[in-house]
């Protein structure tokens, strides 16, 4: 029964991969740390906690002029050996009635051999003939806004899916469709959540970054990337659409007698957001040489595609990194506050 549903999920994923020409691969957890080389370069600790996958040169400072991830890294937690990029998001915590917090654990996605971390997608889109230009060294971007608390302001392509069971059965269709929500699911979910974070797919063709880490990229002018929508004149270059999928096992917190009596949501992003609308993702490009361009040109799909090198899952799992901002992350004991939240109060944030 379980095998059958995994098999049908694998078939569904393969069909989706063939239709959209998407690379889908696992990256196990590199570290959980309070650093943020994009928003707060040099700061440790940064304002909130992150979970990070990818190359092990991830650091508080990653200036594009002096830090080349493929050179500075000695391993990657992703299954493609040429990918030393870093992918990170905030963490999620459960707040008990007595006000203490525990981290909601992550688990690996179905069909992947790596440990808890993220599933990473590079999507070429339906327009098979259109050229997709890989990112240039130094490229980085952010999607979503950690300070947002309004559902309508969550960009499309960022969402939560409440899974009925750990087999993700029935398979809920394309990301951010159906009953997927832009905030935390309000009900207890038998299979935890699948959180999707999708980046824009058009680039201005010049800047590898921008002051807000967003304005150098844009969404298609009409339609969607998936439907082959054209890029706007301001951002004419079609780039791979990067997407993160993270599975959270919230089952240990499903007992509603532990949830706040006033009906408030007990789940929090690590920046202290219990709406979920602060959902955001950070991307720092770090593929070796022209590996990503070759993958795009070869219409690579899945997680094992020549000319790329697929490393053994065990090698990806073995690539980890100690914390720089040494801190309790709330796995073994209940925390009296979210890491960094007392500083935020001091700063009147
Ligand atoms: C991280 O940055 C510090 C300070 O610049 C440096 O000493 C250290 O070697 C860096 N670590 C990695 C893995 O690049
Ligand atoms: C707070 O609540 C949690 C979950 O119910 C419990 O395990 C923990 O012991 C409580 N802590 C205190 C200090 O009461």
mmCIF file of C-alpha atoms and ligand atoms in Angstrom:
data_model
loop_
_atom_site.group_PDB
_atom_site.id
_atom_site.type_symbol
_atom_site.label_atom_id
_atom_site.label_comp_id
_atom_site.label_asym_id
_atom_site.label_seq_id
_atom_site.Cartn_x
_atom_site.Cartn_y
_atom_site.Cartn_z
ATOM 1 C CA UNK A 1 0.000 0.000 0.000
ATOM 2 C CA UNK A 2 2.695 2.460 1.079
ATOM 3 C CA UNK A 3 5.035 1.179 -1.639
ATOM 4 C CA UNK A 4 2.287 1.547 -4.186
ATOM 5 C CA UNK A 5 1.609 5.171 -3.279
ATOM 6 C CA UNK A 6 5.334 5.990 -3.311
ATOM 7 C CA UNK A 7 5.535 4.351 -6.716
ATOM 8 C CA UNK A 8 2.613 6.386 -8.029
ATOM 9 C CA UNK A 9 4.119 9.536 -6.540
ATOM 10 C CA UNK A 10 7.398 8.715 -8.277
ATOM 11 C CA UNK A 11 5.499 8.257 -11.540
ATOM 12 C CA UNK A 12 3.676 11.563 -11.026
ATOM 13 C CA UNK A 13 6.979 13.300 -10.268
ATOM 14 C CA UNK A 14 8.612 11.729 -13.321
ATOM 15 C CA UNK A 15 5.750 12.849 -15.550
ATOM 16 C CA UNK A 16 5.983 16.357 -14.134
ATOM 17 C CA UNK A 17 9.758 16.268 -14.688
ATOM 18 C CA UNK A 18 9.333 15.200 -18.318
ATOM 19 C CA UNK A 19 6.664 17.840 -19.002
ATOM 20 C CA UNK A 20 8.517 20.711 -17.379
ATOM 21 C CA UNK A 21 12.086 19.510 -17.735
ATOM 22 C CA UNK A 22 12.990 19.990 -14.161
ATOM 23 C CA UNK A 23 15.986 18.935 -12.145
ATOM 24 C CA UNK A 24 14.867 17.672 -8.758
ATOM 25 C CA UNK A 25 17.461 16.621 -6.226
ATOM 26 C CA UNK A 26 17.944 16.252 -2.503
ATOM 27 C CA UNK A 27 20.262 18.275 -0.291
ATOM 28 C CA UNK A 28 20.679 17.154 3.286
ATOM 29 C CA UNK A 29 21.084 19.582 6.137
ATOM 30 C CA UNK A 30 24.432 21.389 6.176
ATOM 31 C CA UNK A 31 23.813 23.381 9.353
ATOM 32 C CA UNK A 32 21.288 25.251 11.469
ATOM 33 C CA UNK A 33 22.833 28.580 12.357
ATOM 34 C CA UNK A 34 22.043 32.202 13.080
ATOM 35 C CA UNK A 35 24.009 33.732 10.214
ATOM 36 C CA UNK A 36 22.784 35.399 7.025
ATOM 37 C CA UNK A 37 25.448 36.401 4.475
ATOM 38 C CA UNK A 38 22.844 38.114 2.270
ATOM 39 C CA UNK A 39 20.762 40.254 4.622
ATOM 40 C CA UNK A 40 23.260 40.696 7.455
ATOM 41 C CA UNK A 41 26.742 40.019 6.081
ATOM 42 C CA UNK A 42 29.348 39.681 8.823
ATOM 43 C CA UNK A 43 26.831 39.451 11.659
ATOM 44 C CA UNK A 44 26.897 36.513 13.990
ATOM 45 C CA UNK A 45 24.449 36.022 15.323
ATOM 46 C CA UNK A 46 22.000 37.352 12.715
ATOM 47 C CA UNK A 47 18.448 38.326 13.691
ATOM 48 C CA UNK A 48 16.938 34.877 13.250
ATOM 49 C CA UNK A 49 17.812 31.216 12.848
ATOM 50 C CA UNK A 50 18.200 29.525 9.465
ATOM 51 C CA UNK A 51 18.421 26.039 8.060
ATOM 52 C CA UNK A 52 20.989 25.756 5.322
ATOM 53 C CA UNK A 53 21.931 23.219 2.630
ATOM 54 C CA UNK A 54 24.646 23.154 -0.057
ATOM 55 C CA UNK A 55 28.372 23.922 -0.106
ATOM 56 C CA UNK A 56 30.266 23.947 3.187
ATOM 57 C CA UNK A 57 31.845 27.364 2.540
ATOM 58 C CA UNK A 58 28.588 28.925 3.838
ATOM 59 C CA UNK A 59 29.682 31.729 6.137
ATOM 60 C CA UNK A 60 28.572 34.995 7.747
ATOM 61 C CA UNK A 61 30.403 36.920 5.008
ATOM 62 C CA UNK A 62 30.279 35.704 1.410
ATOM 63 C CA UNK A 63 31.282 38.756 -0.622
ATOM 64 C CA UNK A 64 31.029 37.992 -4.355
ATOM 65 C CA UNK A 65 34.445 39.649 -4.858
ATOM 66 C CA UNK A 66 36.354 37.449 -2.472
ATOM 67 C CA UNK A 67 34.293 34.318 -1.876
ATOM 68 C CA UNK A 68 33.916 31.748 -4.657
ATOM 69 C CA UNK A 69 31.809 28.869 -3.268
ATOM 70 C CA UNK A 70 33.161 26.132 -5.619
ATOM 71 C CA UNK A 71 36.734 27.089 -4.655
ATOM 72 C CA UNK A 72 36.107 27.729 -0.960
ATOM 73 C CA UNK A 73 34.000 24.598 -0.356
ATOM 74 C CA UNK A 74 35.430 21.138 0.217
ATOM 75 C CA UNK A 75 32.073 19.344 0.035
ATOM 76 C CA UNK A 76 28.383 19.843 -0.677
ATOM 77 C CA UNK A 77 25.329 18.372 1.037
ATOM 78 C CA UNK A 78 23.511 18.289 -2.331
ATOM 79 C CA UNK A 79 23.488 15.202 -4.521
ATOM 80 C CA UNK A 80 25.025 16.916 -7.552
ATOM 81 C CA UNK A 81 28.744 17.100 -6.785
ATOM 82 C CA UNK A 82 29.224 20.328 -8.816
ATOM 83 C CA UNK A 83 26.649 22.276 -6.807
ATOM 84 C CA UNK A 84 28.253 24.353 -4.023
ATOM 85 C CA UNK A 85 25.382 26.857 -3.982
ATOM 86 C CA UNK A 86 23.688 27.670 -0.681
ATOM 87 C CA UNK A 87 19.961 27.479 -0.149
ATOM 88 C CA UNK A 88 18.440 28.630 3.132
ATOM 89 C CA UNK A 89 15.145 29.433 4.865
ATOM 90 C CA UNK A 90 13.937 30.283 8.359
ATOM 91 C CA UNK A 91 13.153 27.479 10.819
ATOM 92 C CA UNK A 92 9.776 26.660 12.323
ATOM 93 C CA UNK A 93 9.011 26.399 16.047
ATOM 94 C CA UNK A 94 6.061 25.206 18.117
ATOM 95 C CA UNK A 95 5.068 27.348 21.088
ATOM 96 C CA UNK A 96 3.598 25.444 24.024
ATOM 97 C CA UNK A 97 0.901 26.882 26.316
ATOM 98 C CA UNK A 98 3.539 27.752 28.904
ATOM 99 C CA UNK A 99 5.278 29.928 26.317
ATOM 100 C CA UNK A 100 8.311 27.735 25.604
ATOM 101 C CA UNK A 101 9.425 26.742 22.095
ATOM 102 C CA UNK A 102 10.620 23.593 20.388
ATOM 103 C CA UNK A 103 11.865 23.258 16.801
ATOM 104 C CA UNK A 104 9.554 21.442 14.382
ATOM 105 C CA UNK A 105 11.806 18.745 12.886
ATOM 106 C CA UNK A 106 12.394 18.429 9.175
ATOM 107 C CA UNK A 107 12.365 15.135 7.338
ATOM 108 C CA UNK A 108 13.643 14.026 3.943
ATOM 109 C CA UNK A 109 11.247 14.094 1.010
ATOM 110 C CA UNK A 110 9.851 10.912 -0.514
ATOM 111 C CA UNK A 111 12.098 9.082 -2.953
ATOM 112 C CA UNK A 112 15.297 10.832 -1.845
ATOM 113 C CA UNK A 113 18.182 9.141 -0.023
ATOM 114 C CA UNK A 114 19.515 12.199 1.796
ATOM 115 C CA UNK A 115 18.652 13.199 5.355
ATOM 116 C CA UNK A 116 16.431 16.075 6.458
ATOM 117 C CA UNK A 117 17.157 19.180 4.427
ATOM 118 C CA UNK A 118 15.550 20.420 1.228
ATOM 119 C CA UNK A 119 14.520 19.240 -2.180
ATOM 120 C CA UNK A 120 15.893 21.635 -4.782
ATOM 121 C CA UNK A 121 14.420 22.189 -8.231
ATOM 122 C CA UNK A 122 15.802 23.960 -11.290
ATOM 123 C CA UNK A 123 12.897 24.223 -13.713
ATOM 124 C CA UNK A 124 13.373 24.957 -17.421
ATOM 125 C CA UNK A 125 9.649 25.476 -18.037
ATOM 126 C CA UNK A 126 7.353 24.161 -20.745
ATOM 127 C CA UNK A 127 8.854 26.151 -23.623
ATOM 128 C CA UNK A 128 11.394 23.512 -24.514
ATOM 129 C CA UNK A 129 12.904 25.587 -27.320
ATOM 130 C CA UNK A 130 13.579 28.717 -25.264
ATOM 131 C CA UNK A 131 17.135 29.112 -24.060
ATOM 132 C CA UNK A 132 17.524 29.198 -20.309
ATOM 133 C CA UNK A 133 20.564 31.131 -19.108
ATOM 134 C CA UNK A 134 22.284 29.827 -15.994
ATOM 135 C CA UNK A 135 23.226 32.229 -13.179
ATOM 136 C CA UNK A 136 26.610 33.984 -13.254
ATOM 137 C CA UNK A 137 29.187 33.702 -10.447
ATOM 138 C CA UNK A 138 28.236 36.000 -7.576
ATOM 139 C CA UNK A 139 24.510 35.743 -8.323
ATOM 140 C CA UNK A 140 22.188 35.792 -5.309
ATOM 141 C CA UNK A 141 18.523 36.597 -4.647
ATOM 142 C CA UNK A 142 15.749 36.535 -2.041
ATOM 143 C CA UNK A 143 12.061 35.807 -2.482
ATOM 144 C CA UNK A 144 9.414 36.646 0.118
ATOM 145 C CA UNK A 145 9.709 39.060 3.034
ATOM 146 C CA UNK A 146 10.543 38.064 6.600
ATOM 147 C CA UNK A 147 8.643 41.116 7.942
ATOM 148 C CA UNK A 148 5.427 40.471 5.988
ATOM 149 C CA UNK A 149 2.356 39.371 7.979
ATOM 150 C CA UNK A 150 -0.285 39.814 5.229
ATOM 151 C CA UNK A 151 -1.550 36.860 3.179
ATOM 152 C CA UNK A 152 -2.166 38.904 0.024
ATOM 153 C CA UNK A 153 1.458 40.073 -0.016
ATOM 154 C CA UNK A 154 2.944 36.576 -0.143
ATOM 155 C CA UNK A 155 4.315 36.125 -3.682
ATOM 156 C CA UNK A 156 2.681 33.348 -5.661
ATOM 157 C CA UNK A 157 4.721 30.197 -5.572
ATOM 158 C CA UNK A 158 5.299 30.362 -1.803
ATOM 159 C CA UNK A 159 2.949 28.180 0.204
ATOM 160 C CA UNK A 160 2.198 25.489 2.778
ATOM 161 C CA UNK A 161 0.571 22.153 2.073
ATOM 162 C CA UNK A 162 -1.095 20.234 4.901
ATOM 163 C CA UNK A 163 -0.300 16.566 4.221
ATOM 164 C CA UNK A 164 -2.828 13.957 5.339
ATOM 165 C CA UNK A 165 -0.108 11.355 5.917
ATOM 166 C CA UNK A 166 3.621 10.820 5.577
ATOM 167 C CA UNK A 167 3.134 9.133 2.186
ATOM 168 C CA UNK A 168 1.761 12.439 0.800
ATOM 169 C CA UNK A 169 -1.220 10.495 -0.446
ATOM 170 C CA UNK A 170 -3.306 11.689 -2.206
ATOM 171 C CA UNK A 171 -0.709 13.653 -4.162
ATOM 172 C CA UNK A 172 -1.939 17.241 -4.054
ATOM 173 C CA UNK A 173 -0.971 18.381 -7.561
ATOM 174 C CA UNK A 174 1.200 21.312 -8.610
ATOM 175 C CA UNK A 175 2.728 23.436 -5.816
ATOM 176 C CA UNK A 176 0.587 26.256 -4.431
ATOM 177 C CA UNK A 177 -2.631 25.023 -6.051
ATOM 178 C CA UNK A 178 -5.706 23.402 -4.519
ATOM 179 C CA UNK A 179 -5.996 23.877 -0.765
ATOM 180 C CA UNK A 180 -2.379 25.043 -0.291
ATOM 181 C CA UNK A 181 -2.185 28.181 1.851
ATOM 182 C CA UNK A 182 0.075 31.283 2.015
ATOM 183 C CA UNK A 183 0.229 30.911 5.820
ATOM 184 C CA UNK A 184 0.547 28.135 8.405
ATOM 185 C CA UNK A 185 -2.189 25.496 8.061
ATOM 186 C CA UNK A 186 -4.782 26.112 10.787
ATOM 187 C CA UNK A 187 -5.546 22.448 11.377
ATOM 188 C CA UNK A 188 -3.419 19.593 12.745
ATOM 189 C CA UNK A 189 -1.848 17.777 9.773
ATOM 190 C CA UNK A 190 -1.417 13.988 9.893
ATOM 191 C CA UNK A 191 1.610 14.066 7.604
ATOM 192 C CA UNK A 192 3.129 17.407 8.524
ATOM 193 C CA UNK A 193 3.657 20.105 5.922
ATOM 194 C CA UNK A 194 5.324 20.522 2.598
ATOM 195 C CA UNK A 195 6.564 24.107 2.338
ATOM 196 C CA UNK A 196 7.311 25.400 -1.169
ATOM 197 C CA UNK A 197 9.372 28.480 -1.988
ATOM 198 C CA UNK A 198 9.606 29.437 -5.688
ATOM 199 C CA UNK A 199 11.861 32.187 -7.051
ATOM 200 C CA UNK A 200 11.213 34.524 -10.005
ATOM 201 C CA UNK A 201 12.374 33.272 -13.415
ATOM 202 C CA UNK A 202 13.423 36.420 -15.327
ATOM 203 C CA UNK A 203 16.660 38.421 -14.937
ATOM 204 C CA UNK A 204 17.745 41.938 -15.966
ATOM 205 C CA UNK A 205 20.768 40.380 -17.680
ATOM 206 C CA UNK A 206 23.242 42.683 -15.893
ATOM 207 C CA UNK A 207 23.188 42.622 -12.119
ATOM 208 C CA UNK A 208 24.097 39.580 -10.068
ATOM 209 C CA UNK A 209 22.525 41.267 -7.003
ATOM 210 C CA UNK A 210 20.546 44.385 -6.052
ATOM 211 C CA UNK A 211 20.165 46.376 -2.807
ATOM 212 C CA UNK A 212 16.960 44.547 -1.861
ATOM 213 C CA UNK A 213 18.301 41.290 -3.401
ATOM 214 C CA UNK A 214 15.084 41.184 -5.450
ATOM 215 C CA UNK A 215 14.865 43.925 -8.097
ATOM 216 C CA UNK A 216 17.350 42.297 -10.509
ATOM 217 C CA UNK A 217 14.847 39.444 -11.008
ATOM 218 C CA UNK A 218 11.152 39.440 -11.964
ATOM 219 C CA UNK A 219 8.189 37.265 -12.823
ATOM 220 C CA UNK A 220 7.041 36.718 -16.434
ATOM 221 C CA UNK A 221 5.141 39.722 -17.839
ATOM 222 C CA UNK A 222 2.128 37.593 -18.705
ATOM 223 C CA UNK A 223 1.017 34.181 -17.618
ATOM 224 C CA UNK A 224 3.389 32.138 -15.530
ATOM 225 C CA UNK A 225 6.770 30.579 -16.016
ATOM 226 C CA UNK A 226 5.153 27.172 -16.035
ATOM 227 C CA UNK A 227 2.805 28.182 -18.851
ATOM 228 C CA UNK A 228 5.678 29.612 -20.870
ATOM 229 C CA UNK A 229 4.892 33.265 -20.123
ATOM 230 C CA UNK A 230 7.394 35.703 -21.646
ATOM 231 C CA UNK A 231 9.787 37.751 -19.509
ATOM 232 C CA UNK A 232 9.150 41.525 -19.215
ATOM 233 C CA UNK A 233 11.299 43.948 -21.261
ATOM 234 C CA UNK A 234 13.008 45.161 -18.077
ATOM 235 C CA UNK A 235 14.085 41.601 -17.208
ATOM 236 C CA UNK A 236 14.344 39.877 -20.596
ATOM 237 C CA UNK A 237 16.610 36.949 -19.725
ATOM 238 C CA UNK A 238 14.991 33.628 -18.864
ATOM 239 C CA UNK A 239 16.785 31.983 -15.927
ATOM 240 C CA UNK A 240 16.108 28.591 -14.360
ATOM 241 C CA UNK A 241 13.221 28.774 -11.941
ATOM 242 C CA UNK A 242 14.634 27.745 -8.576
ATOM 243 C CA UNK A 243 12.254 26.093 -6.131
ATOM 244 C CA UNK A 244 12.765 24.742 -2.589
ATOM 245 C CA UNK A 245 10.595 22.109 -0.974
ATOM 246 C CA UNK A 246 10.981 21.430 2.742
ATOM 247 C CA UNK A 247 9.109 18.739 4.657
ATOM 248 C CA UNK A 248 8.260 19.434 8.304
ATOM 249 C CA UNK A 249 7.127 16.683 10.639
ATOM 250 C CA UNK A 250 4.700 18.554 12.895
ATOM 251 C CA UNK A 251 3.009 15.372 14.169
ATOM 252 C CA UNK A 252 4.506 15.646 17.677
ATOM 253 C CA UNK A 253 2.532 18.899 18.069
ATOM 254 C CA UNK A 254 -0.832 17.785 16.730
ATOM 255 C CA UNK A 255 -2.528 17.499 20.143
ATOM 256 C CA UNK A 256 -4.852 20.510 20.153
ATOM 257 C CA UNK A 257 -5.023 20.483 23.956
ATOM 258 C CA UNK A 258 -1.453 21.882 23.767
ATOM 259 C CA UNK A 259 -2.459 24.720 21.421
ATOM 260 C CA UNK A 260 -3.252 28.206 22.791
ATOM 261 C CA UNK A 261 -6.705 28.450 24.390
ATOM 262 C CA UNK A 262 -7.388 31.738 22.597
ATOM 263 C CA UNK A 263 -7.197 30.063 19.196
ATOM 264 C CA UNK A 264 -3.881 31.639 18.191
ATOM 265 C CA UNK A 265 -1.602 29.702 15.892
ATOM 266 C CA UNK A 266 1.036 27.810 17.919
ATOM 267 C CA UNK A 267 3.555 27.635 15.052
ATOM 268 C CA UNK A 268 6.177 30.330 14.459
ATOM 269 C CA UNK A 269 8.799 31.065 11.846
ATOM 270 C CA UNK A 270 12.099 31.701 13.647
ATOM 271 C CA UNK A 271 11.677 35.464 13.175
ATOM 272 C CA UNK A 272 8.668 35.370 15.514
ATOM 273 C CA UNK A 273 5.934 35.171 12.877
ATOM 274 C CA UNK A 274 2.942 32.958 13.683
ATOM 275 C CA UNK A 275 0.992 33.905 10.545
ATOM 276 C CA UNK A 276 3.421 32.114 8.231
ATOM 277 C CA UNK A 277 3.236 35.024 5.774
ATOM 278 C CA UNK A 278 6.862 35.941 6.477
ATOM 279 C CA UNK A 279 7.787 32.860 4.404
ATOM 280 C CA UNK A 280 10.990 33.621 2.461
ATOM 281 C CA UNK A 281 13.984 31.953 0.887
ATOM 282 C CA UNK A 282 17.577 32.935 0.142
ATOM 283 C CA UNK A 283 19.663 31.694 -2.783
ATOM 284 C CA UNK A 284 23.399 32.076 -3.381
ATOM 285 C CA UNK A 285 24.642 30.604 -6.667
ATOM 286 C CA UNK A 286 27.703 28.376 -6.443
ATOM 287 C CA UNK A 287 27.780 25.834 -9.284
ATOM 288 C CA UNK A 288 31.246 24.924 -10.489
ATOM 289 C CA UNK A 289 32.250 26.358 -13.863
ATOM 290 C CA UNK A 290 29.523 26.032 -16.492
ATOM 291 C CA UNK A 291 27.974 22.901 -14.947
ATOM 292 C CA UNK A 292 24.517 24.458 -14.495
ATOM 293 C CA UNK A 293 24.479 25.847 -18.054
ATOM 294 C CA UNK A 294 25.419 22.418 -19.403
ATOM 295 C CA UNK A 295 22.632 20.872 -17.320
ATOM 296 C CA UNK A 296 20.144 23.363 -18.787
ATOM 297 C CA UNK A 297 21.399 22.860 -22.354
ATOM 298 C CA UNK A 298 21.197 19.090 -21.924
ATOM 299 C CA UNK A 299 17.653 19.421 -20.567
ATOM 300 C CA UNK A 300 18.663 17.616 -17.412
ATOM 301 C CA UNK A 301 15.866 16.117 -15.341
ATOM 302 C CA UNK A 302 15.755 14.390 -11.973
ATOM 303 C CA UNK A 303 18.769 13.858 -9.742
ATOM 304 C CA UNK A 304 21.075 11.825 -11.959
ATOM 305 C CA UNK A 305 21.879 13.491 -15.243
ATOM 306 C CA UNK A 306 25.107 13.395 -17.241
ATOM 307 C CA UNK A 307 27.142 15.513 -17.789
ATOM 308 C CA UNK A 308 26.735 16.255 -14.073
ATOM 309 C CA UNK A 309 28.243 14.046 -11.370
ATOM 310 C CA UNK A 310 25.846 12.506 -8.909
ATOM 311 C CA UNK A 311 27.614 11.813 -5.642
ATOM 312 C CA UNK A 312 26.531 9.026 -3.289
ATOM 313 C CA UNK A 313 23.821 10.008 -0.804
ATOM 314 C CA UNK A 314 26.165 9.082 2.045
ATOM 315 C CA UNK A 315 28.694 11.645 0.802
ATOM 316 C CA UNK A 316 26.074 14.377 0.701
ATOM 317 C CA UNK A 317 24.869 13.419 4.195
ATOM 318 C CA UNK A 318 28.449 13.491 5.501
ATOM 319 C CA UNK A 319 28.864 17.128 4.415
ATOM 320 C CA UNK A 320 27.907 19.151 7.490
ATOM 321 C CA UNK A 321 29.180 22.285 9.165
ATOM 322 C CA UNK A 322 29.329 23.294 12.824
ATOM 323 C CA UNK A 323 27.484 26.366 14.040
ATOM 324 C CA UNK A 324 29.311 29.698 13.874
ATOM 325 C CA UNK A 325 26.869 31.465 16.198
ATOM 326 C CA UNK A 326 26.872 28.818 18.928
ATOM 327 C CA UNK A 327 23.366 28.449 20.230
ATOM 328 C CA UNK A 328 20.731 26.006 21.393
ATOM 329 C CA UNK A 329 18.397 25.349 18.474
ATOM 330 C CA UNK A 330 15.540 23.896 20.521
ATOM 331 C CA UNK A 331 15.744 20.218 19.574
ATOM 332 C CA UNK A 332 16.505 18.662 22.947
ATOM 333 C CA UNK A 333 14.909 21.115 25.315
ATOM 334 C CA UNK A 334 12.155 23.704 25.376
ATOM 335 C CA UNK A 335 13.510 27.221 24.815
ATOM 336 C CA UNK A 336 12.193 30.105 26.879
ATOM 337 C CA UNK A 337 12.283 32.344 23.787
ATOM 338 C CA UNK A 338 12.988 32.107 20.076
ATOM 339 C CA UNK A 339 16.711 32.585 19.405
ATOM 340 C CA UNK A 340 17.284 36.316 18.877
ATOM 341 C CA UNK A 341 13.861 37.471 19.991
ATOM 342 C CA UNK A 342 14.971 39.365 23.091
ATOM 343 C CA UNK A 343 17.359 41.417 20.917
ATOM 344 C CA UNK A 344 14.469 42.103 18.569
ATOM 345 C CA UNK A 345 12.380 43.417 21.446
ATOM 346 C CA UNK A 346 15.284 45.643 22.490
ATOM 347 C CA UNK A 347 15.474 46.958 18.962
ATOM 348 C CA UNK A 348 11.741 47.660 19.031
ATOM 349 C CA UNK A 349 11.146 45.410 16.038
HETATM 350 C C1 LIG B 1 34.412 31.904 7.590
HETATM 351 O O1 LIG B 1 34.818 33.225 7.810
HETATM 352 C C2 LIG B 1 35.841 33.355 8.787
HETATM 353 C C3 LIG B 1 36.077 34.839 9.037
HETATM 354 O O2 LIG B 1 36.199 35.540 7.837
HETATM 355 C C4 LIG B 1 37.085 32.616 8.310
HETATM 356 O O3 LIG B 1 38.100 32.678 9.295
HETATM 357 C C5 LIG B 1 36.718 31.151 8.050
HETATM 358 O O4 LIG B 1 37.832 30.469 7.513
HETATM 359 C C6 LIG B 1 35.558 31.059 7.086
HETATM 360 N N1 LIG B 1 35.159 29.658 6.957
HETATM 361 C C7 LIG B 1 34.928 29.079 5.772
HETATM 362 C C8 LIG B 1 34.518 27.660 5.820
HETATM 363 O O5 LIG B 1 35.048 29.675 4.722
HETATM 364 C C1 LIG B 2 6.263 23.712 28.993
HETATM 365 O O1 LIG B 2 5.419 22.922 28.163
HETATM 366 C C2 LIG B 2 6.036 21.794 27.569
HETATM 367 C C3 LIG B 2 5.027 21.156 26.610
HETATM 368 O O2 LIG B 2 3.816 20.938 27.235
HETATM 369 C C4 LIG B 2 6.535 20.857 28.655
HETATM 370 O O3 LIG B 2 7.129 19.722 28.104
HETATM 371 C C5 LIG B 2 7.536 21.618 29.513
HETATM 372 O O4 LIG B 2 7.983 20.788 30.551
HETATM 373 C C6 LIG B 2 6.911 22.866 30.065
HETATM 374 N N1 LIG B 2 7.943 23.658 30.749
HETATM 375 C C7 LIG B 2 7.745 24.204 31.938
HETATM 376 C C8 LIG B 2 8.890 25.000 32.498
HETATM 377 O O5 LIG B 2 6.706 24.086 32.538
#
